Coordinates of C-alpha atoms and ligand atoms in Angstrom, one line a residue:
M1 CA -16.2 -3.9 5.7
V2 CA -14.5 -2.0 3.1
L3 CA -12.9 1.5 3.4
I4 CA -14.3 4.0 0.9
F5 CA -13.1 7.1 -0.5
L6 CA -15.3 9.9 -1.8
L7 CA -13.8 13.0 -3.9
T8 CA -15.4 16.2 -3.1
E9 CA -13.9 19.5 -4.5
D10 CA -10.5 18.0 -4.9
V11 CA -10.6 16.8 -1.3
P12 CA -10.7 13.2 -0.8
V13 CA -12.6 12.0 2.3
V14 CA -12.3 8.7 3.8
Y15 CA -15.0 6.8 5.6
K16 CA -16.3 3.3 6.5
E17 CA -19.1 1.4 4.6
G18 CA -21.9 1.1 7.4
Q19 CA -20.8 4.0 9.2
M20 CA -22.0 6.6 6.9
K21 CA -24.5 8.4 9.0
K22 CA -22.2 10.1 11.3
K23 CA -23.8 12.6 13.6
R24 CA -21.9 15.4 12.0
G25 CA -21.1 14.1 8.5
N26 CA -18.3 11.8 7.1
K27 CA -15.7 14.5 7.3
Y28 CA -15.9 14.3 11.0
L29 CA -13.7 11.6 12.9
E30 CA -14.8 10.0 15.8
N31 CA -13.5 8.5 19.0
Y32 CA -13.5 4.7 19.2
I33 CA -14.6 4.0 23.0
N34 CA -15.9 1.0 24.3
G35 CA -16.4 -0.7 20.9
E36 CA -18.5 2.3 19.6
M37 CA -17.5 5.2 17.4
I38 CA -18.5 8.6 19.3
G39 CA -18.1 12.2 19.1
P40 CA -16.1 14.1 21.9
E41 CA -18.0 15.3 25.0
S42 CA -17.1 19.0 24.1
D43 CA -18.8 18.6 20.7
T44 CA -15.8 20.7 19.2
Y45 CA -13.4 19.6 16.6
I46 CA -10.1 20.7 15.5
D47 CA -9.1 21.2 11.6
N48 CA -7.3 18.4 9.8
Y49 CA -5.0 19.7 7.0
N50 CA -4.0 17.9 3.8
P51 CA -0.3 18.9 3.6
A52 CA -0.1 18.4 -0.1
T53 CA -2.9 21.2 -0.8
G54 CA -2.4 23.1 2.4
A55 CA -6.5 22.6 2.9
V56 CA -8.6 21.6 5.6
Y57 CA -10.2 18.3 4.6
S58 CA -11.5 16.6 7.6
F59 CA -12.0 17.6 11.4
I60 CA -10.6 15.7 14.4
P61 CA -12.6 15.3 17.9
D62 CA -11.0 18.0 20.2
S63 CA -11.3 15.5 23.2
D64 CA -10.3 16.3 26.6
K65 CA -10.0 14.5 30.1
K66 CA -13.7 13.8 30.2
D67 CA -13.3 11.6 27.1
V68 CA -10.3 10.1 28.4
A69 CA -11.9 9.3 31.8
I70 CA -14.8 7.5 30.0
A71 CA -12.1 5.7 27.9
V72 CA -10.2 4.4 30.8
K73 CA -13.4 3.4 32.3
A74 CA -14.2 1.2 29.5
A75 CA -10.6 -0.3 29.5
D76 CA -10.7 -1.0 32.9
K77 CA -14.1 -2.7 32.7
A78 CA -12.9 -4.7 29.7
F79 CA -9.6 -5.8 31.6
N80 CA -10.8 -8.7 33.7
S81 CA -12.1 -10.5 30.7
W82 CA -9.4 -9.6 28.1
S83 CA -6.5 -10.5 30.6
Q84 CA -8.4 -14.0 31.2
T85 CA -8.9 -14.6 27.6
P86 CA -6.7 -17.6 26.4
V87 CA -3.6 -16.4 24.2
D88 CA -4.9 -18.4 21.3
K89 CA -8.1 -16.5 21.1
R90 CA -6.3 -13.1 21.6
C91 CA -4.0 -14.3 18.8
R92 CA -6.8 -15.2 16.4
I93 CA -8.4 -11.8 16.9
M94 CA -5.2 -9.9 16.2
L95 CA -4.4 -12.0 13.4
R96 CA -7.8 -10.8 11.8
I97 CA -6.7 -7.2 12.5
A98 CA -3.6 -7.9 10.5
D99 CA -5.6 -9.5 7.7
L100 CA -8.1 -6.8 7.4
I101 CA -5.2 -4.2 7.5
E102 CA -3.5 -6.2 4.4
Q103 CA -7.0 -6.2 2.6
N104 CA -7.4 -2.8 2.7
L105 CA -3.9 -1.9 2.0
E106 CA -4.7 0.5 -0.9
N107 CA -7.2 2.7 0.9
L108 CA -5.1 2.9 4.0
A109 CA -2.2 3.9 2.2
L110 CA -4.1 6.6 0.3
A111 CA -5.3 7.8 3.7
E112 CA -1.9 8.0 5.2
S113 CA -0.6 9.6 2.1
I114 CA -3.2 12.3 2.2
D115 CA -3.1 12.7 5.9
N116 CA 0.7 13.0 6.2
G117 CA 1.9 14.2 2.8
K118 CA 4.3 11.3 2.1
P119 CA 4.4 9.5 -1.2
L120 CA 1.5 7.0 -1.6
S121 CA 4.2 4.6 -2.8
L122 CA 5.8 4.8 0.4
A123 CA 2.7 4.4 2.3
K124 CA 1.9 1.4 0.3
S125 CA 5.4 -0.3 0.5
I126 CA 6.3 0.8 4.1
D127 CA 3.7 2.1 6.5
I128 CA 0.8 0.0 6.0
P129 CA 2.7 -3.5 5.4
R130 CA 4.4 -2.7 8.7
A131 CA 1.3 -2.0 10.6
S132 CA -0.2 -5.2 9.6
A133 CA 3.2 -6.9 10.3
N134 CA 3.1 -5.6 13.8
F135 CA -0.2 -7.2 14.7
R136 CA 1.0 -10.4 13.3
F137 CA 4.2 -10.3 14.8
F138 CA 2.8 -9.9 18.6
A139 CA -0.2 -12.1 17.8
T140 CA 2.2 -15.0 17.0
G141 CA 4.7 -13.9 19.5
I142 CA 2.4 -14.1 22.5
M143 CA 2.0 -17.8 21.8
H144 CA 5.6 -18.4 22.6
F145 CA 6.2 -16.0 25.4
A146 CA 7.2 -18.3 28.5
S147 CA 7.8 -17.6 32.2
E148 CA 11.1 -18.3 33.6
S149 CA 11.6 -20.9 36.3
H150 CA 14.5 -21.1 38.9
I151 CA 15.1 -24.3 40.7
M152 CA 17.0 -24.3 44.2
E153 CA 18.3 -27.7 44.1
N154 CA 16.3 -29.7 46.6
S155 CA 14.7 -27.1 48.4
A156 CA 12.4 -24.9 46.3
I157 CA 11.4 -24.0 42.7
N158 CA 10.6 -20.4 41.7
Y159 CA 8.4 -19.7 38.7
T160 CA 7.8 -16.3 37.3
N161 CA 4.3 -15.0 36.4
R162 CA 4.2 -12.3 33.9
K163 CA 0.9 -10.4 34.4
P164 CA -0.4 -7.5 32.4
L165 CA -0.3 -4.2 33.6
G166 CA -4.0 -3.3 33.4
V167 CA -4.9 -0.1 31.5
V168 CA -2.0 1.2 29.7
G169 CA -1.7 4.4 27.6
C170 CA 0.0 4.4 24.0
I171 CA 0.9 7.9 22.4
S172 CA 2.5 8.3 19.1
P173 CA 3.8 10.9 16.5
W174 CA 2.9 11.9 13.0
N175 CA 5.8 10.7 11.1
L176 CA 4.7 7.1 10.5
P177 CA 1.2 7.2 12.0
L178 CA -0.2 3.7 11.7
Y179 CA 3.1 2.0 11.8
L180 CA 4.1 3.4 15.2
F181 CA 0.5 3.5 16.6
T182 CA 0.2 -0.2 16.0
W183 CA 3.7 -1.0 17.1
K184 CA 2.7 -0.1 20.6
I185 CA -0.9 -1.3 20.7
A186 CA -0.1 -4.8 19.4
P187 CA 2.3 -6.0 22.1
A188 CA 0.0 -4.1 24.8
I189 CA -3.3 -6.1 23.9
A190 CA -1.1 -9.2 23.1
T191 CA 0.0 -9.4 26.7
G192 CA -3.8 -8.7 27.9
N193 CA -3.6 -5.3 28.7
C194 CA -6.4 -2.8 27.6
V195 CA -5.4 0.3 25.9
V196 CA -6.2 4.1 25.7
A197 CA -4.3 5.3 22.7
K198 CA -3.7 8.5 21.1
P199 CA -2.7 9.2 17.5
S200 CA -0.8 12.4 16.7
E201 CA -3.6 15.2 16.2
I202 CA -1.6 16.1 13.0
T203 CA -2.1 12.5 11.4
P204 CA -5.4 10.9 13.0
M205 CA -6.8 9.3 9.9
T206 CA -5.7 5.8 9.7
A207 CA -6.1 5.5 13.5
D208 CA -9.9 6.3 12.8
L209 CA -9.8 3.5 10.2
L210 CA -8.2 0.9 12.3
S211 CA -11.1 1.6 14.7
G212 CA -13.7 0.1 12.2
I213 CA -11.0 -2.7 11.5
C214 CA -10.9 -3.5 15.2
I215 CA -14.9 -3.8 15.4
E216 CA -15.0 -5.8 12.4
A217 CA -12.2 -8.2 13.8
G218 CA -14.4 -8.9 16.7
L219 CA -12.0 -7.0 19.2
P220 CA -14.1 -6.9 22.4
P221 CA -15.4 -3.5 23.5
G222 CA -13.0 -1.6 25.8
V223 CA -9.9 -3.6 24.7
L224 CA -8.8 -0.8 22.7
N225 CA -9.9 2.6 23.0
I226 CA -8.9 5.5 20.7
V227 CA -9.0 9.1 21.9
H228 CA -8.2 11.9 19.4
G229 CA -7.0 15.4 20.2
Y230 CA -4.4 17.7 21.2
G231 CA -1.5 16.4 23.4
H232 CA -1.8 18.8 26.0
K233 CA -5.3 17.8 26.6
V234 CA -5.9 14.3 25.6
G235 CA -2.0 13.1 25.9
K236 CA -1.8 14.8 29.3
A237 CA -5.1 13.4 30.7
I238 CA -4.0 9.8 29.7
T239 CA -0.5 10.4 31.4
E240 CA -2.2 11.6 34.6
H241 CA -5.0 9.3 35.2
P242 CA -4.4 7.2 38.2
K243 CA -5.8 4.0 36.7
V244 CA -3.3 3.9 33.9
K245 CA -0.5 1.8 35.0
G246 CA 2.2 2.4 32.0
I247 CA 2.9 4.8 29.2
S248 CA 4.4 3.8 25.8
F249 CA 5.1 6.9 24.1
T250 CA 7.1 7.9 20.7
G251 CA 7.5 11.5 19.9
G252 CA 9.7 14.6 20.7
T253 CA 12.3 14.5 23.7
K254 CA 10.5 17.8 25.1
T255 CA 7.3 15.8 25.4
G256 CA 9.0 13.0 26.8
Q257 CA 10.6 14.9 29.5
E258 CA 6.9 16.4 30.1
I259 CA 5.6 12.8 30.5
A260 CA 8.4 11.9 32.7
Q261 CA 7.6 14.8 35.0
V262 CA 3.9 14.3 35.1
T263 CA 4.3 10.7 35.8
A264 CA 7.3 10.9 38.1
G265 CA 5.2 10.7 41.6
T266 CA 2.9 8.0 40.5
F267 CA 5.2 5.4 39.5
K268 CA 3.8 4.3 36.2
K269 CA 5.9 2.1 33.9
L270 CA 7.5 4.2 31.1
S271 CA 8.8 3.5 27.7
L272 CA 9.9 6.7 26.1
E273 CA 11.2 6.7 22.3
M274 CA 12.2 10.2 21.4
G275 CA 14.3 12.4 19.0
G276 CA 17.5 11.6 17.3
K277 CA 20.4 13.3 15.3
N278 CA 21.8 10.3 13.7
P279 CA 25.3 10.1 12.3
N280 CA 26.2 8.5 9.0
I281 CA 29.8 7.6 9.1
I282 CA 31.4 6.9 5.7
F283 CA 34.8 5.4 5.5
A284 CA 36.8 5.5 2.3
D285 CA 36.9 1.7 2.2
C286 CA 33.3 1.4 1.9
N287 CA 31.3 -0.2 -1.3
F288 CA 30.7 3.4 -2.7
D289 CA 27.8 2.6 -4.9
E290 CA 25.7 0.7 -2.3
M291 CA 26.5 3.4 0.2
M292 CA 25.4 6.2 -2.1
R293 CA 22.3 4.4 -3.1
T294 CA 21.4 4.0 0.8
T295 CA 22.6 7.3 1.9
L296 CA 20.0 9.0 -0.3
R297 CA 17.2 7.1 1.4
S298 CA 18.6 7.5 4.8
S299 CA 18.9 11.2 4.2
F300 CA 15.8 11.9 2.5
S301 CA 13.1 9.1 3.0
N302 CA 9.8 10.3 4.0
Q303 CA 11.3 13.9 3.6
G304 CA 14.0 13.2 6.2
Q305 CA 10.9 12.6 8.7
I306 CA 12.3 9.2 10.1
C307 CA 13.5 9.3 13.7
L308 CA 16.2 6.9 12.3
C309 CA 17.3 9.1 9.3
G310 CA 21.2 10.0 9.3
P311 CA 21.2 13.8 8.6
R312 CA 25.0 14.1 9.9
I313 CA 26.9 12.7 7.3
F314 CA 30.6 12.2 8.0
I315 CA 32.9 11.2 5.1
E316 CA 36.4 10.1 5.3
K317 CA 38.6 12.8 3.5
P318 CA 39.9 10.7 0.6
I319 CA 36.5 10.3 -1.0
Y320 CA 34.8 13.5 0.4
E321 CA 34.9 15.4 -3.0
K322 CA 33.6 12.3 -5.1
F323 CA 30.9 11.7 -2.4
K324 CA 29.9 15.5 -2.6
K325 CA 29.8 15.6 -6.5
E326 CA 27.7 12.5 -6.7
F327 CA 25.5 13.1 -3.6
V328 CA 24.4 16.5 -4.9
E329 CA 23.8 15.4 -8.3
R330 CA 21.7 12.4 -7.2
T331 CA 19.8 14.5 -4.7
K332 CA 18.9 17.1 -7.4
K333 CA 17.3 14.3 -9.5
L334 CA 14.9 13.2 -6.5
K335 CA 11.4 14.4 -7.8
V336 CA 9.5 16.5 -5.2
G337 CA 5.8 16.3 -6.4
D338 CA 2.2 15.6 -5.7
P339 CA 2.3 12.7 -3.2
L340 CA -0.3 10.9 -5.2
S341 CA 1.5 10.8 -8.2
P342 CA 3.7 7.4 -8.8
K343 CA 6.6 9.7 -10.1
S344 CA 7.1 11.4 -7.0
R345 CA 10.1 10.5 -4.6
Q346 CA 9.6 13.4 -2.4
G347 CA 6.2 14.4 -1.0
A348 CA 4.9 17.5 1.5
V349 CA 6.2 17.9 4.9
V350 CA 3.5 17.3 7.5
S351 CA 2.3 20.8 8.4
K352 CA 2.7 24.4 7.9
E353 CA 4.2 24.8 11.4
H354 CA 6.9 21.9 10.4
F355 CA 7.5 23.5 7.1
E356 CA 8.5 26.9 8.8
K357 CA 10.4 25.1 11.5
I358 CA 12.6 23.5 8.5
L359 CA 12.9 26.7 6.7
Y360 CA 14.1 28.3 9.9
Y361 CA 16.8 25.7 10.4
I362 CA 18.1 26.1 6.8
D363 CA 18.3 30.1 7.4
L364 CA 20.1 29.3 10.7
A365 CA 22.6 26.9 8.7
K366 CA 23.5 29.9 6.4
K367 CA 24.0 32.1 9.4
E368 CA 26.3 29.7 10.9
G369 CA 28.5 29.7 7.8
G370 CA 26.9 26.6 5.9
K371 CA 27.1 26.6 2.2
I372 CA 24.1 25.3 0.4
L373 CA 24.8 22.8 -2.1
C374 CA 21.5 22.1 -3.3
G375 CA 17.8 22.8 -2.3
G376 CA 17.4 25.1 0.6
K377 CA 14.0 26.6 -0.3
K378 CA 10.3 25.8 -0.7
A379 CA 9.8 23.6 -3.6
T380 CA 7.7 24.5 -6.6
V381 CA 5.5 21.6 -7.4
T382 CA 3.9 21.3 -10.9
A383 CA 0.6 19.7 -10.0
S384 CA -1.9 22.8 -9.5
R385 CA -3.7 21.3 -6.6
C386 CA -0.5 21.1 -4.6
K387 CA 0.3 25.1 -5.2
N388 CA -0.5 25.7 -1.6
G389 CA 1.2 22.7 -0.2
W390 CA 4.3 22.6 2.1
F391 CA 7.1 21.3 -0.1
I392 CA 10.7 21.7 0.7
E393 CA 13.7 20.7 -1.9
P394 CA 15.9 18.1 -0.5
T395 CA 18.9 20.3 0.9
I396 CA 22.6 19.4 1.3
I397 CA 24.7 21.7 3.4
E398 CA 28.4 21.7 3.8
G399 CA 31.1 23.9 5.8
L400 CA 29.5 23.6 9.4
P401 CA 31.2 22.4 12.2
P402 CA 29.9 19.2 14.2
K403 CA 29.2 21.4 17.3
C404 CA 26.9 24.3 15.6
R405 CA 23.3 24.2 16.4
T406 CA 22.4 23.1 12.8
N407 CA 24.3 19.8 13.6
Q408 CA 23.2 19.5 17.1
E409 CA 19.3 19.9 17.0
E410 CA 17.0 18.0 15.6
I411 CA 15.3 19.5 12.5
F412 CA 13.5 16.4 11.2
G413 CA 13.2 17.4 7.6
P414 CA 14.9 16.9 4.0
V415 CA 18.1 18.6 5.3
A416 CA 21.6 16.9 5.7
T417 CA 24.9 18.2 6.4
I418 CA 28.1 16.9 5.1
M419 CA 31.6 16.9 7.0
P420 CA 35.1 15.6 6.1
F421 CA 36.9 13.6 8.8
E422 CA 40.6 12.1 8.9
R423 CA 40.7 9.8 11.9
E424 CA 38.6 7.0 13.5
S425 CA 38.7 8.6 17.0
E426 CA 37.8 12.0 15.4
V427 CA 34.6 10.7 13.8
I428 CA 33.6 8.8 17.0
R429 CA 34.0 12.1 18.8
Y430 CA 31.9 13.9 16.3
A431 CA 29.2 11.2 16.2
N432 CA 29.0 11.2 20.2
S433 CA 28.8 15.1 20.3
T434 CA 25.1 15.4 20.2
P435 CA 22.8 14.8 23.4
Y436 CA 21.0 12.1 21.3
G437 CA 21.7 8.6 20.8
L438 CA 19.1 6.7 18.7
S439 CA 20.9 5.2 15.7
A440 CA 24.0 5.3 13.6
T441 CA 25.1 4.0 10.3
I442 CA 28.8 2.8 9.4
W443 CA 30.0 2.2 5.9
T444 CA 33.4 0.4 5.6
E445 CA 34.4 -3.0 4.1
D446 CA 36.9 -3.3 7.0
I447 CA 35.1 -5.8 9.5
S448 CA 37.3 -5.0 12.4
K449 CA 36.8 -1.2 11.9
A450 CA 33.3 -1.7 11.6
H451 CA 32.9 -3.6 15.0
R452 CA 35.3 -1.2 16.8
T453 CA 33.7 1.7 15.8
A454 CA 30.0 0.4 16.5
A455 CA 31.1 -0.6 19.9
L456 CA 32.2 3.1 20.6
I457 CA 29.0 4.9 19.3
E458 CA 26.5 5.9 21.9
A459 CA 23.4 4.9 20.2
G460 CA 20.8 2.0 20.9
I461 CA 20.7 1.0 17.1
I462 CA 23.6 0.6 14.9
W463 CA 23.6 -0.4 11.0
V464 CA 26.6 -1.5 9.3
N465 CA 26.7 -1.4 5.6
C466 CA 22.8 -0.9 5.6
W467 CA 20.2 1.3 6.9
L468 CA 16.5 0.6 8.3
V469 CA 16.8 -3.2 7.9
R470 CA 14.4 -4.4 10.7
D471 CA 14.1 -7.4 12.3
L472 CA 11.1 -7.0 14.6
R473 CA 12.6 -9.3 17.2
T474 CA 15.4 -6.8 18.1
P475 CA 15.5 -4.5 20.8
F476 CA 14.7 -1.0 19.4
G477 CA 15.3 2.2 21.3
G478 CA 17.6 4.9 21.9
V479 CA 20.2 6.0 24.7
K480 CA 20.9 9.7 26.3
N481 CA 18.0 12.2 25.2
S482 CA 16.7 9.7 22.6
G483 CA 15.0 7.0 24.7
M484 CA 14.3 5.2 27.8
G485 CA 13.5 1.5 27.6
R486 CA 13.3 -0.7 24.6
E487 CA 10.7 -1.8 22.4
G488 CA 10.5 -4.8 19.9
G489 CA 10.3 -8.7 20.5
W490 CA 10.3 -9.9 24.0
E491 CA 11.4 -6.5 25.3
A492 CA 8.1 -5.0 24.4
L493 CA 6.1 -7.9 25.7
R494 CA 8.2 -7.6 29.0
F495 CA 7.5 -4.0 29.2
F496 CA 3.6 -4.6 29.1
T497 CA 3.8 -7.1 31.9
E498 CA 4.9 -7.3 35.6
P499 CA 6.8 -10.1 36.9
Q500 CA 5.8 -11.9 39.9
N501 CA 7.8 -14.6 41.4
V502 CA 6.4 -17.5 43.3
C503 CA 8.4 -19.7 45.3
V504 CA 7.3 -23.2 46.1
K505 CA 8.9 -25.4 48.7
L506 CA 9.6 -28.6 47.4
Q507 CA 9.8 -30.8 50.7
Ligands
NAD1 P1 5.3 15.1 19.7 O1 6.3 14.9 21.0 O2 5.1 16.8 19.5 O3 4.0 14.4 19.9 C1 4.1 13.1 19.8 C2 2.7 12.5 20.6 O4 2.7 13.3 22.0 C3 1.4 13.4 19.7 O5 0.4 12.5 19.9 C4 1.3 14.4 20.8 O6 -0.2 14.9 20.6 C5 1.4 14.0 22.0 N1 1.7 14.9 23.2 C6 2.2 16.2 23.0 N2 2.2 16.7 24.1 C7 1.8 15.9 25.1 C8 1.9 15.8 26.4 N3 2.1 17.0 27.3 N4 1.5 14.8 27.1 C9 1.2 13.6 26.5 N5 1.3 13.6 25.1 C10 1.5 14.7 24.4 O7 6.2 14.7 18.5 P2 5.8 14.7 16.9 O8 6.1 16.1 16.6 O9 4.5 14.1 16.7 O10 6.8 13.8 16.5 C11 8.0 14.1 16.0 C12 9.2 13.6 16.9 O11 9.0 12.0 17.2 C13 10.6 13.7 16.5 O12 11.2 14.3 17.6 C14 10.9 12.2 16.2 O13 12.4 12.1 16.4 C15 10.4 11.4 17.2 N6 10.3 10.1 16.9 C16 10.9 9.3 17.5 C17 10.7 8.1 17.3 C18 11.7 6.9 18.0 O14 11.3 5.6 17.8 N7 12.8 7.3 18.9 C19 10.2 7.5 16.0 C20 9.3 8.5 15.4 C21 9.4 9.8 15.8

């Protein structure tokens, strides 16, 4: 199968060869249930916007609990056979999915860029390769996943079966659409579960394309079901469904709290990856050039819409002025432009609502006494097709205390604040002052200081002298209001399985 793009009135439309005769036309996405592409029971659709143009370019199924019930039924029916399918066969199917994602990299990246507003170059180099890597990683990981055994000298031996949970729900956000969607689905199906998955209603396109890839790869019907629609309808119905035994969620902290409340009485297994407000701690003895190059990325990559971005930048006083001058100069040079242009370093933010939220926070920063050193407003983009798009200038703010709202609440946009510090104990206090605890970055050439600081930071992921270097085997997740549970490596395979101990008497 080949993914194809059509250009109609400046609006690219994606569809799959062989699936062109959609009931309502190619601009209408469909749910993937029981191995088939079908419309929602309600026959109603939600507008899907291109953030770079501000125009509606396709329509998403406005599914509800009826569609979720059908999807859960399909998943439940497929479970017995899929969970008994030998791991090498599961592995082969998942590797085929990984290959097909790679073969369709160009078109998937284009779809992601159009749907999300991110630069096409970023989707090509990060998002889509990682989606393929997720399937490859867990396809091969499951081949090496082993049970534990505990021998009781001469009396008994225990072995631990790891059984799939059954039907599980995977709910993902809009900032890294296919990347995070597959990060959940891959370990879930590798371990023999059947999945009802919901991509963000703001960025549904690559999930729709993944459906076609799964059909082509020969994934049996019902193993993966993708239901599109709003969180309060589809997401809620997945979390409420009694047959769904586990939920893997990535998104905002408030949504995570709602899911925890809805599922509290049902004892579903929960993995919650939520918001962040990560500190970037820069000591005076760092490798300045490398720190500066990376800090530009950790502040503004994907328009600052990565949960691991470090928007609170603490700089040790002796290098504060030097840092400020160079950081502002280099940020001003980051080209904001049409996401499809190879020259653009910054694309559009994901939606009108999010655009307004970011501008609200810039305004709040000013009211709180912050000084805007660069950016601070809607960006003007030269491409005429982008005149109504949602673009924001990368923004740096100084003069704010660590405890003000701008420095405590998640903005999730191209906005960074810079603050000086004098002592290690002081910066650790600042770093730990938010309710979040996802990640932190530390810059120093003093190895002892790096370890000392890392140990005292309340966060699940620490980078020393680097950022976003990811080894998929490592535990991934946050503490405090940033998360519950861990993804990645064996942690993910353990989450999607239930251990059962069998004790056998030896004599
Ligand atoms: P969101 O919480 O609004 O939505 C996430 C998903 O949950 C969407 O698919 C949405 O439709 C669904 N949803 C909404 N309400 C629901 C409900 N009541 N029940 C079930 N599902 C529901 O988040 P978002 O705006 O899409 O994403 C941005 C947030 O995600 C930011 O806070 C960011 O920090 C966080 N994030 C965290 C990580 C991480 O690994 N910790 C990674 C990426 C993004």
